[in-house]
């Protein structure tokens, strides 16, 4: 508990908060953990039968070779993310930013949109894209658009084959097949336009708030796809600021980085209780 009191004091005294979030952040919302083939296949048994691993399925070639299976996988994920709410930890972070008037920014590899739901809009960089956005497979010039037609309904996915039985999303300009605006493996045709806007917003934010008084809090960032970990560590190094890594598994860190070996929700709840008791 004394350790969490120390972290509570760090939060009170920081001048800005940079939040790094990997897949582990979503586990407390009930989202599946794709760490390793066993975790992925537990979430998607039909792909286990076919022997398809996550890094093989998360590849744009399926939208050409087998679009119904591709949209079965991503349609299922859209249903899951759309119908799952951000856990309390997201709102605790938002509350800290509001109550203590701490400028905050989110850097996340998660495509679920949960930080958007929790109140971050322009202060977010979704480095791998977002499942709510689509792009044209034929790159006809249609800008990235939001998947609004499915906001009140879900994709119909066959539970045994994982193939999509609904009409597949199409480009509003040319009618070609649409795909999620998510950066996949071996993805040479991802449209980065939204990402570039978010990246500029982050750069502006760092100009204003990057300093030794910056606090970096990283949650559930794994080592298999280390985008979030690398970004947080590099930012910590560049600004000689304070960094807290929260991860029950991949919690090793460079000397000088604080580590918490609990999950995101448990950690945030414990620190928040201390902050409330001190008020």
CSV table of N, CA and C in Angstrom, one decimal, residues 38-102:
chain,number,residue,atom,x,y,z
A,38,UNK,N,-2.4,-20.3,-28.1
A,38,UNK,CA,-3.4,-20.9,-27.3
A,38,UNK,C,-4.5,-19.9,-26.9
A,39,UNK,N,-4.1,-18.7,-26.5
A,39,UNK,CA,-5.1,-17.7,-26.2
A,39,UNK,C,-5.9,-17.2,-27.3
A,40,UNK,N,-5.3,-17.1,-28.5
A,40,UNK,CA,-6.0,-16.7,-29.7
A,40,UNK,C,-7.0,-17.8,-30.1
A,41,UNK,N,-6.6,-19.0,-30.1
A,41,UNK,CA,-7.4,-20.1,-30.6
A,41,UNK,C,-8.6,-20.4,-29.6
A,42,UNK,N,-8.3,-20.1,-28.3
A,42,UNK,CA,-9.4,-20.2,-27.3
A,42,UNK,C,-10.5,-19.3,-27.7
A,43,UNK,N,-10.2,-18.1,-28.2
A,43,UNK,CA,-11.2,-17.1,-28.5
A,43,UNK,C,-11.8,-17.4,-29.9
A,44,UNK,N,-11.1,-18.1,-30.8
A,44,UNK,CA,-11.5,-18.4,-32.1
A,44,UNK,C,-11.3,-19.8,-32.5
A,45,UNK,N,-12.1,-20.7,-31.9
A,45,UNK,CA,-11.9,-22.2,-32.2
A,45,UNK,C,-11.9,-22.6,-33.7
A,46,UNK,N,-12.7,-22.0,-34.5
A,46,UNK,CA,-12.7,-22.4,-36.0
A,46,UNK,C,-11.3,-22.1,-36.6
A,47,UNK,N,-10.6,-21.1,-36.1
A,47,UNK,CA,-9.2,-20.9,-36.6
A,47,UNK,C,-8.2,-21.8,-36.0
A,48,UNK,N,-8.5,-22.4,-34.8
A,48,UNK,CA,-7.7,-23.4,-34.3
A,48,UNK,C,-7.8,-24.7,-35.1
A,49,UNK,N,-9.0,-25.0,-35.6
A,49,UNK,CA,-9.2,-26.1,-36.4
A,49,UNK,C,-8.4,-26.0,-37.7
A,50,UNK,N,-8.4,-24.8,-38.3
A,50,UNK,CA,-7.7,-24.5,-39.5
A,50,UNK,C,-6.2,-24.3,-39.3
A,51,UNK,N,-5.8,-24.2,-38.0
A,51,UNK,CA,-4.4,-24.0,-37.7
A,51,UNK,C,-3.9,-22.6,-38.0
A,52,UNK,N,-4.8,-21.6,-38.1
A,52,UNK,CA,-4.4,-20.2,-38.5
A,52,UNK,C,-4.1,-19.4,-37.2
A,53,UNK,N,-2.9,-18.9,-37.1
A,53,UNK,CA,-2.5,-18.1,-36.0
A,53,UNK,C,-2.9,-16.6,-36.2
A,54,UNK,N,-2.9,-15.8,-35.1
A,54,UNK,CA,-3.3,-14.4,-35.1
A,54,UNK,C,-2.6,-13.7,-36.2
A,55,UNK,N,-1.2,-13.8,-36.2
A,55,UNK,CA,-0.4,-13.0,-37.1
A,55,UNK,C,-0.7,-13.4,-38.6
A,56,UNK,N,-1.2,-14.6,-38.8
A,56,UNK,CA,-1.6,-15.1,-40.1
A,56,UNK,C,-3.0,-14.6,-40.5
A,57,UNK,N,-3.9,-14.6,-39.5
A,57,UNK,CA,-5.3,-14.1,-39.8
A,57,UNK,C,-5.3,-12.6,-39.9
A,58,UNK,N,-4.5,-11.9,-39.1
A,58,UNK,CA,-4.5,-10.4,-39.2
A,58,UNK,C,-3.7,-10.0,-40.4
A,59,UNK,N,-4.1,-10.4,-41.5
A,59,UNK,CA,-3.3,-10.1,-42.8
A,59,UNK,C,-4.3,-9.7,-43.8
A,60,UNK,N,-4.1,-8.6,-44.6
A,60,UNK,CA,-5.0,-8.1,-45.5
A,60,UNK,C,-5.3,-9.0,-46.7
A,61,UNK,N,-4.4,-10.0,-46.9
A,61,UNK,CA,-4.6,-10.9,-48.0
A,61,UNK,C,-6.0,-11.7,-48.0
A,62,UNK,N,-6.5,-11.9,-46.7
A,62,UNK,CA,-7.7,-12.6,-46.6
A,62,UNK,C,-8.9,-11.9,-47.2
A,63,UNK,N,-8.8,-10.5,-47.3
A,63,UNK,CA,-9.9,-9.7,-47.9
A,63,UNK,C,-9.9,-9.9,-49.4
A,64,UNK,N,-8.8,-10.4,-50.0
A,64,UNK,CA,-8.8,-10.8,-51.4
A,64,UNK,C,-9.1,-12.2,-51.6
A,65,UNK,N,-8.5,-13.1,-50.8
A,65,UNK,CA,-8.6,-14.5,-51.0
A,65,UNK,C,-9.9,-15.1,-50.4
A,66,UNK,N,-10.4,-14.6,-49.3
A,66,UNK,CA,-11.6,-15.2,-48.7
A,66,UNK,C,-12.3,-14.1,-47.8
A,67,UNK,N,-12.9,-13.1,-48.5
A,67,UNK,CA,-13.5,-12.0,-47.8
A,67,UNK,C,-14.5,-12.3,-46.8
A,68,UNK,N,-15.2,-13.4,-46.9
A,68,UNK,CA,-16.2,-13.8,-45.9
A,68,UNK,C,-15.6,-14.2,-44.6
A,69,UNK,N,-14.4,-14.9,-44.7
A,69,UNK,CA,-13.7,-15.3,-43.5
A,69,UNK,C,-13.0,-14.1,-42.9
A,70,UNK,N,-12.5,-13.2,-43.8
A,70,UNK,CA,-11.8,-12.0,-43.3
A,70,UNK,C,-12.8,-11.2,-42.5
A,71,UNK,N,-14.0,-11.0,-43.0
A,71,UNK,CA,-15.0,-10.2,-42.3
A,71,UNK,C,-15.7,-11.0,-41.2
A,72,UNK,N,-15.6,-12.3,-41.3
A,72,UNK,CA,-16.0,-13.1,-40.1
A,72,UNK,C,-15.2,-12.8,-38.9
A,73,UNK,N,-13.9,-12.7,-39.1
A,73,UNK,CA,-12.9,-12.4,-38.0
A,73,UNK,C,-13.1,-11.0,-37.5
A,74,UNK,N,-13.0,-10.1,-38.5
A,74,UNK,CA,-13.1,-8.7,-38.1
A,74,UNK,C,-14.5,-8.2,-37.7
A,75,UNK,N,-15.5,-8.9,-38.3
A,75,UNK,CA,-16.9,-8.6,-37.9
A,75,UNK,C,-17.1,-9.0,-36.5
A,76,UNK,N,-16.6,-10.2,-36.1
A,76,UNK,CA,-16.7,-10.7,-34.8
A,76,UNK,C,-16.1,-9.8,-33.8
A,77,UNK,N,-14.9,-9.3,-34.1
A,77,UNK,CA,-14.2,-8.3,-33.3
A,77,UNK,C,-14.9,-7.0,-33.2
A,78,UNK,N,-15.5,-6.6,-34.3
A,78,UNK,CA,-16.3,-5.3,-34.2
A,78,UNK,C,-17.5,-5.5,-33.3
A,79,UNK,N,-18.2,-6.7,-33.4
A,79,UNK,CA,-19.3,-6.9,-32.5
A,79,UNK,C,-18.9,-6.9,-31.0
A,80,UNK,N,-17.8,-7.6,-30.8
A,80,UNK,CA,-17.2,-7.7,-29.4
A,80,UNK,C,-16.9,-6.3,-28.9
A,81,UNK,N,-16.1,-5.5,-29.6
A,81,UNK,CA,-15.7,-4.2,-29.1
A,81,UNK,C,-16.8,-3.2,-29.0
A,82,UNK,N,-17.8,-3.3,-30.0
A,82,UNK,CA,-18.9,-2.4,-30.0
A,82,UNK,C,-19.8,-2.6,-28.8
A,83,UNK,N,-19.9,-3.9,-28.4
A,83,UNK,CA,-20.9,-4.3,-27.3
A,83,UNK,C,-20.2,-4.4,-25.9
A,84,UNK,N,-18.9,-4.1,-25.9
A,84,UNK,CA,-18.2,-4.1,-24.6
A,84,UNK,C,-17.9,-2.7,-24.2
A,85,UNK,N,-18.1,-2.5,-22.9
A,85,UNK,CA,-17.8,-1.1,-22.3
A,85,UNK,C,-16.4,-1.0,-21.8
A,86,UNK,N,-15.8,0.2,-21.8
A,86,UNK,CA,-14.5,0.4,-21.2
A,86,UNK,C,-14.7,0.1,-19.7
A,87,UNK,N,-13.7,-0.6,-19.1
A,87,UNK,CA,-13.7,-0.8,-17.7
A,87,UNK,C,-13.5,0.4,-16.9
A,88,UNK,N,-13.7,0.4,-15.6
A,88,UNK,CA,-13.7,1.5,-14.7
A,88,UNK,C,-12.3,2.2,-14.8
A,89,UNK,N,-11.2,1.5,-15.0
A,89,UNK,CA,-9.9,2.1,-15.1
A,89,UNK,C,-9.8,3.2,-16.1
A,90,UNK,N,-10.5,3.0,-17.3
A,90,UNK,CA,-10.4,4.1,-18.3
A,90,UNK,C,-11.0,5.4,-17.7
A,91,UNK,N,-12.1,5.3,-16.9
A,91,UNK,CA,-12.8,6.4,-16.4
A,91,UNK,C,-12.1,7.0,-15.2
A,92,UNK,N,-11.3,6.2,-14.5
A,92,UNK,CA,-10.5,6.7,-13.4
A,92,UNK,C,-9.4,7.6,-14.0
A,93,UNK,N,-8.8,7.2,-15.0
A,93,UNK,CA,-7.7,8.0,-15.7
A,93,UNK,C,-8.3,9.3,-16.2
A,94,UNK,N,-9.5,9.2,-16.8
A,94,UNK,CA,-10.2,10.4,-17.2
A,94,UNK,C,-10.5,11.4,-16.1
A,95,UNK,N,-11.0,10.8,-14.9
A,95,UNK,CA,-11.3,11.6,-13.8
A,95,UNK,C,-10.1,12.3,-13.2
A,96,UNK,N,-8.9,11.6,-13.1
A,96,UNK,CA,-7.7,12.2,-12.7
A,96,UNK,C,-7.4,13.4,-13.5
A,97,UNK,N,-7.5,13.3,-14.9
A,97,UNK,CA,-7.1,14.3,-15.8
A,97,UNK,C,-8.0,15.5,-15.5
A,98,UNK,N,-9.3,15.3,-15.2
A,98,UNK,CA,-10.3,16.4,-15.1
A,98,UNK,C,-10.2,17.0,-13.7
A,99,UNK,N,-10.1,16.2,-12.6
A,99,UNK,CA,-10.1,16.7,-11.3
A,99,UNK,C,-8.8,17.5,-11.0
A,100,UNK,N,-7.7,16.9,-11.3
A,100,UNK,CA,-6.4,17.5,-11.1
A,100,UNK,C,-5.9,18.4,-12.2
A,101,UNK,N,-6.8,18.6,-13.2
A,101,UNK,CA,-6.5,19.4,-14.3
A,101,UNK,C,-5.1,19.1,-14.9
A,102,UNK,N,-5.0,17.8,-15.2
A,102,UNK,CA,-3.7,17.3,-15.8
A,102,UNK,C,-3.9,17.1,-17.3
